[in-house]
mmCIF file of C-alpha atoms in Angstrom:
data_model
loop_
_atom_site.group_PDB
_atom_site.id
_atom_site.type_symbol
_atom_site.label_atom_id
_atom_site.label_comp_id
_atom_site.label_asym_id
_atom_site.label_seq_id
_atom_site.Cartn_x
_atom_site.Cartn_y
_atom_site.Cartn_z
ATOM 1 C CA UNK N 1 8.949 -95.481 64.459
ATOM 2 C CA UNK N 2 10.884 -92.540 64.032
ATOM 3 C CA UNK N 3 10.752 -89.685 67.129
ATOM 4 C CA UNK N 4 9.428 -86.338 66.436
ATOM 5 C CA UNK N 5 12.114 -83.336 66.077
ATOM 6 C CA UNK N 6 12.634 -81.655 68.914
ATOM 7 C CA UNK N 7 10.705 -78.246 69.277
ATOM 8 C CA UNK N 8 14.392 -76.292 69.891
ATOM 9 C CA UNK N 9 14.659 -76.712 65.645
ATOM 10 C CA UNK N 10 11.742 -75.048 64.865
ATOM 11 C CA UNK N 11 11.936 -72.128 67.364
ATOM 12 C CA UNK N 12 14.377 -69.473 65.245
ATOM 13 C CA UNK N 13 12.559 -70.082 61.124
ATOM 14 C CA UNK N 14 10.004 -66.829 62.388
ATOM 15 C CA UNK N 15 12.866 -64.642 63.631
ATOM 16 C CA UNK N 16 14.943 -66.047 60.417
ATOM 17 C CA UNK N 17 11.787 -64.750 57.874
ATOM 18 C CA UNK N 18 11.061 -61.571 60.165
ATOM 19 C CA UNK N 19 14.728 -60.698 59.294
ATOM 20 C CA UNK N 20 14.695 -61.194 55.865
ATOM 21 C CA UNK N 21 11.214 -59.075 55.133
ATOM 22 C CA UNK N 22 13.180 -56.199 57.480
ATOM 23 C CA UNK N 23 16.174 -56.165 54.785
ATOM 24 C CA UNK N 24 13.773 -56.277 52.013
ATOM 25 C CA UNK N 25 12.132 -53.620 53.298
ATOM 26 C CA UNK N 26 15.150 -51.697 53.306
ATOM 27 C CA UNK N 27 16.645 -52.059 50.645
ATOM 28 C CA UNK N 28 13.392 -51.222 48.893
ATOM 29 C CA UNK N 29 13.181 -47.686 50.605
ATOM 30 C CA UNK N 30 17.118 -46.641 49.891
ATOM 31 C CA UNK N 31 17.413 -48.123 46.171
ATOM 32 C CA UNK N 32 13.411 -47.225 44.807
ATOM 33 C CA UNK N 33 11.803 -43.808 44.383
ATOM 34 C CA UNK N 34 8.742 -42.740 46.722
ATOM 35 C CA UNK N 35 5.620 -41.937 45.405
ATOM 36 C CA UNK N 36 5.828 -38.282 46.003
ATOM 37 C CA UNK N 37 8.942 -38.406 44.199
ATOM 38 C CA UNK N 38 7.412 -39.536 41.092
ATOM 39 C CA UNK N 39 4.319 -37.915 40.976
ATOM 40 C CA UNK N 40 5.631 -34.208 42.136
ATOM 41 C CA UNK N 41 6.913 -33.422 38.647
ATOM 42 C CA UNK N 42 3.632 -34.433 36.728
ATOM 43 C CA UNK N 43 2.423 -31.910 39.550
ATOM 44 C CA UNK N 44 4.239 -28.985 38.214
ATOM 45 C CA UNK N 45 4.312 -30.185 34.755
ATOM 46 C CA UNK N 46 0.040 -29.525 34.218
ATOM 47 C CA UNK N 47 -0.244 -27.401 37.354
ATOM 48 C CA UNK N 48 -0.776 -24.097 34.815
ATOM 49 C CA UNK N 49 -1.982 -24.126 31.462
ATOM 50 C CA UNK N 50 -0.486 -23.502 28.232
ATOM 51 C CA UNK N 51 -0.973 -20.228 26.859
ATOM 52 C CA UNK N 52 -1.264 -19.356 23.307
ATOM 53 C CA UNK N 53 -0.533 -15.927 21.891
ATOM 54 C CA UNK N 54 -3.896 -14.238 20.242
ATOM 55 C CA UNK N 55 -2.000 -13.643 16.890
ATOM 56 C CA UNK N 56 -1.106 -17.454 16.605
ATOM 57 C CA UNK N 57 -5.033 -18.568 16.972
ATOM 58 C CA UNK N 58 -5.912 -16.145 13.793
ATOM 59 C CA UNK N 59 -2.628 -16.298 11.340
ATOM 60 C CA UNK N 60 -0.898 -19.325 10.100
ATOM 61 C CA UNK N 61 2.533 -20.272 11.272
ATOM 62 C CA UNK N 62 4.030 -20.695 7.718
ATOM 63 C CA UNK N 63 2.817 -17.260 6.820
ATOM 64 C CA UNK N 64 5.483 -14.316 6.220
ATOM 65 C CA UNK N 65 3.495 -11.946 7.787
ATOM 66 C CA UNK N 66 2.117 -13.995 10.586
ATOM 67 C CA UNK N 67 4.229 -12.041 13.177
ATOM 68 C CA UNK N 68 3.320 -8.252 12.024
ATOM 69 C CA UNK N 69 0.633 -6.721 13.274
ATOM 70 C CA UNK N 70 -2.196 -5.355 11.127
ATOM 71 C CA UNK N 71 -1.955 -1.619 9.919
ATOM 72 C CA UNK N 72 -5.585 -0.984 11.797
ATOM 73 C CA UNK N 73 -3.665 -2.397 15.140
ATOM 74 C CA UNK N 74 -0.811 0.098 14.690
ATOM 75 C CA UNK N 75 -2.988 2.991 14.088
ATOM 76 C CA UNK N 76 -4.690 2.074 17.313
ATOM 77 C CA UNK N 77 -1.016 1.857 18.820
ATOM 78 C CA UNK N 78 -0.068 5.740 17.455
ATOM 79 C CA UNK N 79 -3.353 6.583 19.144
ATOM 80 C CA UNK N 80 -2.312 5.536 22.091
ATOM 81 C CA UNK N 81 1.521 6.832 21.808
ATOM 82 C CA UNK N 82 -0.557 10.670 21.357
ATOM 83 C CA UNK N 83 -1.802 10.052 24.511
ATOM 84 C CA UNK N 84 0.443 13.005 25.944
ATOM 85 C CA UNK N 85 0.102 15.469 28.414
ATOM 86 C CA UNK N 86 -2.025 18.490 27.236
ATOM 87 C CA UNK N 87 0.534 21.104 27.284
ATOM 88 C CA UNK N 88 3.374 17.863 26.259
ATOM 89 C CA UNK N 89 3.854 19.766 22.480
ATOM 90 C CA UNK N 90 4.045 23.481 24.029
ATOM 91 C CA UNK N 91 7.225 22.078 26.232
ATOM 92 C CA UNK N 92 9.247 21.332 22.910
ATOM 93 C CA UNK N 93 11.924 23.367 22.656
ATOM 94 C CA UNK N 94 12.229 25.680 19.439
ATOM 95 C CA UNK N 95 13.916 23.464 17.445
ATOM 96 C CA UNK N 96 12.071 20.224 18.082
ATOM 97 C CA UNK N 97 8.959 22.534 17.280
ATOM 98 C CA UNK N 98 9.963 23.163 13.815
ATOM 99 C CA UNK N 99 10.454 19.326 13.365
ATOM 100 C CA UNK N 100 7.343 19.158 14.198
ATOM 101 C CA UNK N 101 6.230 22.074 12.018
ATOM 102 C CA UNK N 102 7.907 19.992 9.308
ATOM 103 C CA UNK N 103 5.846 16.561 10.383
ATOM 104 C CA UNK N 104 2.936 18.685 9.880
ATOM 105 C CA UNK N 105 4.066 19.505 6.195
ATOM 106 C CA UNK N 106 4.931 16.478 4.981
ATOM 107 C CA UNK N 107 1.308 14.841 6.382
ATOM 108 C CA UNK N 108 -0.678 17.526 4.568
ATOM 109 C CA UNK N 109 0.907 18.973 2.080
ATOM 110 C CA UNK N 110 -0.358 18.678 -1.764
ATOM 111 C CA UNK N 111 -3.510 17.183 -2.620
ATOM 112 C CA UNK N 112 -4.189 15.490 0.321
ATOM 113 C CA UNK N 113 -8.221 15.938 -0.345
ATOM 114 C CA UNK N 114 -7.166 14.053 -3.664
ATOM 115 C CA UNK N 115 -4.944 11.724 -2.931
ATOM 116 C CA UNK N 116 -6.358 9.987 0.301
ATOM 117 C CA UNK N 117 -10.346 11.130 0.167
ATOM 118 C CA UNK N 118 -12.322 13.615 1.678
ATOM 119 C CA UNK N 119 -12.590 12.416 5.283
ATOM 120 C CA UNK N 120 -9.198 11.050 5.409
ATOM 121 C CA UNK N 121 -7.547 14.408 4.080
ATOM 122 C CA UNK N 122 -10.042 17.154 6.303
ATOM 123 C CA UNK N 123 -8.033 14.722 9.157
ATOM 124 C CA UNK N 124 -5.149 14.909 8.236
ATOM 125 C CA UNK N 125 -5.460 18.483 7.550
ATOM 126 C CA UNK N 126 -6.801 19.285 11.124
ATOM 127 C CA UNK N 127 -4.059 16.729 12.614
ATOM 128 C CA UNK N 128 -1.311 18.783 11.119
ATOM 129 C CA UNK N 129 -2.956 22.117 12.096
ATOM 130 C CA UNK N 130 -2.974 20.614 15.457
ATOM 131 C CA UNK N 131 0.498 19.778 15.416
ATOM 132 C CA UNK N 132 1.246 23.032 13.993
ATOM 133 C CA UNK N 133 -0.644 25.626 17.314
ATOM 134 C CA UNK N 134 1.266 22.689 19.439
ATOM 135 C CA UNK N 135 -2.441 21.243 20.483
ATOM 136 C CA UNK N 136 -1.704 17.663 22.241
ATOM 137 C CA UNK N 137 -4.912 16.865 23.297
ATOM 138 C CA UNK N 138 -6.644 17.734 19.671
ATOM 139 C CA UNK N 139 -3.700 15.633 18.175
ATOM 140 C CA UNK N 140 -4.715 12.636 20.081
ATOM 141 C CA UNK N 141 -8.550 12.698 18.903
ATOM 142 C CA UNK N 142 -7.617 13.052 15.958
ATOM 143 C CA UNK N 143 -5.591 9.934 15.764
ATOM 144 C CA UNK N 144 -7.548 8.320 17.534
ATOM 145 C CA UNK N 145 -10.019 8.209 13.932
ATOM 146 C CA UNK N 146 -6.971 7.067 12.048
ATOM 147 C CA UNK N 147 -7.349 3.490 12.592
ATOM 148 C CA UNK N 148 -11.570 3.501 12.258
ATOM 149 C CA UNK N 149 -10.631 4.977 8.597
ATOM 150 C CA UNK N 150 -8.563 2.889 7.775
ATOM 151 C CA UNK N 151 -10.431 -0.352 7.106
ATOM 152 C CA UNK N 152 -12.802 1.671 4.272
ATOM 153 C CA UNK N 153 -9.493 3.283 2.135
ATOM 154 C CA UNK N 154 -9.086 2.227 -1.407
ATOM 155 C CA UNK N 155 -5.800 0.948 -2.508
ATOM 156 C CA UNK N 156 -4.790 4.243 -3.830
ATOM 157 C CA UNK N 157 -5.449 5.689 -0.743
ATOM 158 C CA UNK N 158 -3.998 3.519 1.515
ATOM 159 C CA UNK N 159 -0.641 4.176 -0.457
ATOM 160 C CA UNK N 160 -0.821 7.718 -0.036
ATOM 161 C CA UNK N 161 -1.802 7.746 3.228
ATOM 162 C CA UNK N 162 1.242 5.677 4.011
ATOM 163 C CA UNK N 163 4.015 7.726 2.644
ATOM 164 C CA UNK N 164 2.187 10.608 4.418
ATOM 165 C CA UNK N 165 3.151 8.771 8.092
ATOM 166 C CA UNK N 166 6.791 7.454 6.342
ATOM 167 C CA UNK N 167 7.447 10.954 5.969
ATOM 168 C CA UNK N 168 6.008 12.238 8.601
ATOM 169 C CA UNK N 169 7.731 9.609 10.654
ATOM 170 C CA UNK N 170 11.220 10.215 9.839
ATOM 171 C CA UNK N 171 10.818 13.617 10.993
ATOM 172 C CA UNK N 172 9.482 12.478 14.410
ATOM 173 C CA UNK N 173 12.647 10.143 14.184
ATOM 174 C CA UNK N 174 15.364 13.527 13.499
ATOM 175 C CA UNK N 175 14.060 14.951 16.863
ATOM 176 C CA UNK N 176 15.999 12.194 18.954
ATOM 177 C CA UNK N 177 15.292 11.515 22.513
ATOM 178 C CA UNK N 178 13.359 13.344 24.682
ATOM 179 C CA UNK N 179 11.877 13.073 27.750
ATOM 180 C CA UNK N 180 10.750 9.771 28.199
ATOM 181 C CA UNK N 181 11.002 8.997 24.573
ATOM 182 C CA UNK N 182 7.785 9.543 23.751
ATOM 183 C CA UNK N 183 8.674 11.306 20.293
ATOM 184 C CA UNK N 184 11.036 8.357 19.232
ATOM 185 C CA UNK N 185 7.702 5.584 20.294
ATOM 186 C CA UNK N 186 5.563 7.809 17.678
ATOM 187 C CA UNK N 187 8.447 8.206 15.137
ATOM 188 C CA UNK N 188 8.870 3.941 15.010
ATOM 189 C CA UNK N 189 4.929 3.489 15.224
ATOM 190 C CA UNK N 190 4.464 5.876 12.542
ATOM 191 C CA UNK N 191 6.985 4.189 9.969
ATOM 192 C CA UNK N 192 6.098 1.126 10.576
ATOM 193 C CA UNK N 193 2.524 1.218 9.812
ATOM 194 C CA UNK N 194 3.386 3.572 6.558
ATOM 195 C CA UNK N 195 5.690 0.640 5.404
ATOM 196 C CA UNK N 196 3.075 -1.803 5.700
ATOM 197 C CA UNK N 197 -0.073 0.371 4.414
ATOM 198 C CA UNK N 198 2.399 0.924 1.180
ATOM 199 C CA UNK N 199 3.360 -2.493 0.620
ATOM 200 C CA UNK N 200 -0.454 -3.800 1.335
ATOM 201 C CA UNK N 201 -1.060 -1.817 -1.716
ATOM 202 C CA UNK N 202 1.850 -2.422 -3.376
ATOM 203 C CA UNK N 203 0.618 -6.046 -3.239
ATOM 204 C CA UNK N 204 -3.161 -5.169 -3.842
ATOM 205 C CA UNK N 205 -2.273 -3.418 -7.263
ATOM 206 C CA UNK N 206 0.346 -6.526 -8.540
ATOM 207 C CA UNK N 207 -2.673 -9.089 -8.381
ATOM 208 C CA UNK N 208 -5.500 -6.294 -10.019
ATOM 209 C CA UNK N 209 -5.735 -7.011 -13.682
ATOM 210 C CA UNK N 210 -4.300 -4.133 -15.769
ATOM 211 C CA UNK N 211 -7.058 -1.789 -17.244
ATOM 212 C CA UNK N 212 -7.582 -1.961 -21.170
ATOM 213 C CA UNK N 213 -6.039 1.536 -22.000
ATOM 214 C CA UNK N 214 -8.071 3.504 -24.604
ATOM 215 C CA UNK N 215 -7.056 6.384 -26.523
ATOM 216 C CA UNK N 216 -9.921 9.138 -27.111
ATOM 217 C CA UNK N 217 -9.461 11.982 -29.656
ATOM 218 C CA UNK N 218 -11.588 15.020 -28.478
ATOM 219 C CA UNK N 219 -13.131 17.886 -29.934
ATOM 220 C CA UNK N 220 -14.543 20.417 -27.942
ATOM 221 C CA UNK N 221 -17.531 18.625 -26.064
ATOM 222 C CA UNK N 222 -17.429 15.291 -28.793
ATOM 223 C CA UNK N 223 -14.864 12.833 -27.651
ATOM 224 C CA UNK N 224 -14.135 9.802 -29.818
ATOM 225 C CA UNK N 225 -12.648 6.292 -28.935
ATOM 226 C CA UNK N 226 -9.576 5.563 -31.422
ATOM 227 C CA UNK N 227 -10.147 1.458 -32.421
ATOM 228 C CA UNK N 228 -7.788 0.237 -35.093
ATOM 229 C CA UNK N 229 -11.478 0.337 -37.355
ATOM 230 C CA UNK N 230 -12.366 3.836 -37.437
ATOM 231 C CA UNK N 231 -8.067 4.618 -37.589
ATOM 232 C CA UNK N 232 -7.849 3.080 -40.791
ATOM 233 C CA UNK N 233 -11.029 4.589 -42.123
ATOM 234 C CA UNK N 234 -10.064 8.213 -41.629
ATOM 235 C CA UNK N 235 -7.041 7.402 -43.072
ATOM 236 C CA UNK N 236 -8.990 6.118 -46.204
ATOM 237 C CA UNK N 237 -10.816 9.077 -46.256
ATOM 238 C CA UNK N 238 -7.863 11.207 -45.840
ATOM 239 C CA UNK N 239 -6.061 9.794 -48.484
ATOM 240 C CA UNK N 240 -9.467 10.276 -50.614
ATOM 241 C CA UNK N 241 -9.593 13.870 -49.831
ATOM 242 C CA UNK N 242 -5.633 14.258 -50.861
ATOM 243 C CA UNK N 243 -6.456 12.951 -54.188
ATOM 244 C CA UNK N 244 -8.695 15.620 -54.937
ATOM 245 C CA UNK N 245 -6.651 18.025 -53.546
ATOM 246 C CA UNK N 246 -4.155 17.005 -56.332
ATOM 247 C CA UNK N 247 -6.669 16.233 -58.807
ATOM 248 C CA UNK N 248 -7.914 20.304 -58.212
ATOM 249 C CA UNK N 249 -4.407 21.733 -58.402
ATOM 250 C CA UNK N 250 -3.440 20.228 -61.783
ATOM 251 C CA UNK N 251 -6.786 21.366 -63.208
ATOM 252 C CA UNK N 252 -5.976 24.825 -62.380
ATOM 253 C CA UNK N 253 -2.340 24.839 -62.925
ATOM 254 C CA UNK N 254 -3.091 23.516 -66.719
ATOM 255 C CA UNK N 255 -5.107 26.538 -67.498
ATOM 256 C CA UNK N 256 -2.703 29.083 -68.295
ATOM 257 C CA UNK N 257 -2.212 32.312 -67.731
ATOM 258 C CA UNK N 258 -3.097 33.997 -71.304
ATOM 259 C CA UNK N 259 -6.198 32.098 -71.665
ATOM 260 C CA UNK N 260 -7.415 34.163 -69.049
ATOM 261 C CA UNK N 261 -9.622 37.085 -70.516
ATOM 262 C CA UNK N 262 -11.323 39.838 -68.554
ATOM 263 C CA UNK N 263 -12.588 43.318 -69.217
ATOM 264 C CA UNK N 264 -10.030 45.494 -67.647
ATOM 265 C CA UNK N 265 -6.126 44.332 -66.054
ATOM 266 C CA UNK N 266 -7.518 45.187 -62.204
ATOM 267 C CA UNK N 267 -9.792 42.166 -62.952
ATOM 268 C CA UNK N 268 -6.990 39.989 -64.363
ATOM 269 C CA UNK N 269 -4.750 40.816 -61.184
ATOM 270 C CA UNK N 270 -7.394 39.739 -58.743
ATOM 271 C CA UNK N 271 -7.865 36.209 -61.113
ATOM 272 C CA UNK N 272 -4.165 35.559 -61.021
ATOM 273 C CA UNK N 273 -4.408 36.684 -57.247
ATOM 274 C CA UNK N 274 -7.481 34.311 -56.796
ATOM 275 C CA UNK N 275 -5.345 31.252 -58.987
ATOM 276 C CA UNK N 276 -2.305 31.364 -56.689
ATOM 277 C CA UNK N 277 -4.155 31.147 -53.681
ATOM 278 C CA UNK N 278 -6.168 28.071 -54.769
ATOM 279 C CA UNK N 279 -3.428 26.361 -56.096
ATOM 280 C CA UNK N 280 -1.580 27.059 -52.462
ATOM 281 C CA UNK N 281 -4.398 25.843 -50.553
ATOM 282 C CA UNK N 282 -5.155 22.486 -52.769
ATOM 283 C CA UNK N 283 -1.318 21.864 -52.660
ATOM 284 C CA UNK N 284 -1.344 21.727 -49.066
ATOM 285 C CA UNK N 285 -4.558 20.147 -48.388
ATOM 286 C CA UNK N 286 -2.909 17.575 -50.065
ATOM 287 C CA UNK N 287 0.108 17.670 -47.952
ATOM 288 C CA UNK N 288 -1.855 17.273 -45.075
ATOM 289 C CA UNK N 289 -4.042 14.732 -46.092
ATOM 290 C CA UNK N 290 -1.061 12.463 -46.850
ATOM 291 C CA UNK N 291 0.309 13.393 -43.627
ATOM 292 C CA UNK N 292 -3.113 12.357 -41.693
ATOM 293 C CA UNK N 293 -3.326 9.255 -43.735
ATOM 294 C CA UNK N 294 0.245 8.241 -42.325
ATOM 295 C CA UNK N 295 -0.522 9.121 -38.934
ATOM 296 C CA UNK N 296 -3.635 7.537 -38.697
ATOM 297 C CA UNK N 297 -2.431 4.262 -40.369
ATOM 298 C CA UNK N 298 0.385 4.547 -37.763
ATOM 299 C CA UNK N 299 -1.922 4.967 -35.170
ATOM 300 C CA UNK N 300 -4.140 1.950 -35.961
ATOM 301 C CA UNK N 301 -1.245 -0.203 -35.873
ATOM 302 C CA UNK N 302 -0.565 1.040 -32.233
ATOM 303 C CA UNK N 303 -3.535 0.680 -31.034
ATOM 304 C CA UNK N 304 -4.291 -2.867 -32.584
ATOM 305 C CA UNK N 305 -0.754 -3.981 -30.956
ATOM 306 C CA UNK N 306 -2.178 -3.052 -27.625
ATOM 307 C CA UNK N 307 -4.488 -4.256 -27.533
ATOM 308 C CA UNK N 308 -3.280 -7.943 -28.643
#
């Protein structure tokens, strides 16, 4: 029977295993990341949301004009760039108030009633008056009503309208810098929303179908639409009248002269008299018909290659 091993062996295995857990344990915290380490970053990373411009949520990326803002937003920007002191225009010196004399003509002049409507143009007319007496605060009401307008123009208008503020743009442009550049903010404001209210309807027009163009003969209060059918059936009855015509002069020219027989010569003058100016008036009836006939055969053919 074997003895038992002495209790001296057994003494150092717990100081042995406490050792080995204590170089575990440090080798752990030099070589491996703490938690704060790793989780700070996801900390920062969805600490603040991400924010999306407003123009991205309403226009497509792919779009062309996704990035340029709408001609009613720019209006409401020159509104804003008005937004002077009152007496900011009666400052100007003399020759950046005939530049602005000049903006004033080129945003009114012509038919401005015409060309971009009633309301539109009494605006525009005022706006430029404004300008014109050097009224700041007057100018900036009024432009403030530019971009409420703007929404209800036609096409036509809108075009108009447009090269009105290019023009009246570049001349806000010619005055250079001045003061705090308030003249050059209204000068790029201006152009840029009369490029894009030009090209809008530049683009408007290109996708319109073309009108059917009609030609109308008038006379006096009757007006009549020229079709290729009622062309070639005055030009039958032209060339119906011209026949008579002829027919009439060669009847009178076969008479001759010395079968004429009247009581005294003052009667036969006034019959020869009477004889040349028939036969001049059939002989050119004639011409004319055959001229109409031509013109209105001609005519028929244009208008029935039109309208295929």
């Amino acid at each position: 029977m074997s003895s038992p091993p002495p209790l001296r062996l057994l003494q150092p295995l717990p100081t042995l295993t406490s050792s080995f857990s204590t170089l575990l344990f440090l080798q752990n915290h030099l070589h491996s990341p703490s938690l704060t380490s790793l989780k700070r970053p996801k900390k920062i990373l969805f600490s603040k949301p991400l924010k999306i411009p407003s123009f991205a949520l309403t226009e497509s990326s792919d779009s062309p004009h996704s990035l340029e803002p709408s001609p009613q937003t720019l209006l409401q920007e020159l509104s804003d760039c008005f937004d002077l002191p009152p007496d900011y225009f009666q400052q100007l010196p003399s020759d950046l108030r005939l530049d602005l004399n000049d903006a004033a003509f080129d945003l009114s002049n012509g038919t401005v009633l015409d060309e971009c409507g009633k309301e539109l143009g009494e605006i525009l007319l005022n706006l430029a008056r404004a300008w014109e007496l050097a009224d700041t605060s007057t100018s900036r009401t009024l432009a403030s009503k530019l971009s409420v307008l703007e929404s209800s123009l036609t096409n036509n208008a809108k075009s108009a309208f447009g090269k009105r503020l290019l023009s009246a743009g570049m001349r806000f442009q010619s005055m250079g810098q001045y003061g705090q550049g308030e003249l050059q903010k209204i000068a790029k404001t201006m152009i840029t929303a009369g490029k894009l209210l030009s090209a809008s309807s530049i683009s408007t027009a290109t996708d319109e179908e073309p009108k059917k163009e009609t030609k109308v003969l008038k006379f006096g209060d009757l007006q009549i639409e020229i079709t290729p059918l009622k062309a070639n059936i005055g030009a039958v009855i032209g060339l119906v009248f011209g026949i008579l015509s002829w027919e009439l002069a060669q009847g009178i020219q076969s008479s001759p002269e010395s079968s004429l027989e009247y009581a005294n010569d003052n009667a036969l003058l006034l019959a020869k008299s009477l004889r040349g100016t028939l036969l001049a008036l059939c002989y050119s009836s004639t011409l004319l018909s055959a001229c109409t006939t031509v013109g209105l055969l001609f005519l028929a053919r244009q208008v029935k290659s039109r309208e295929n």
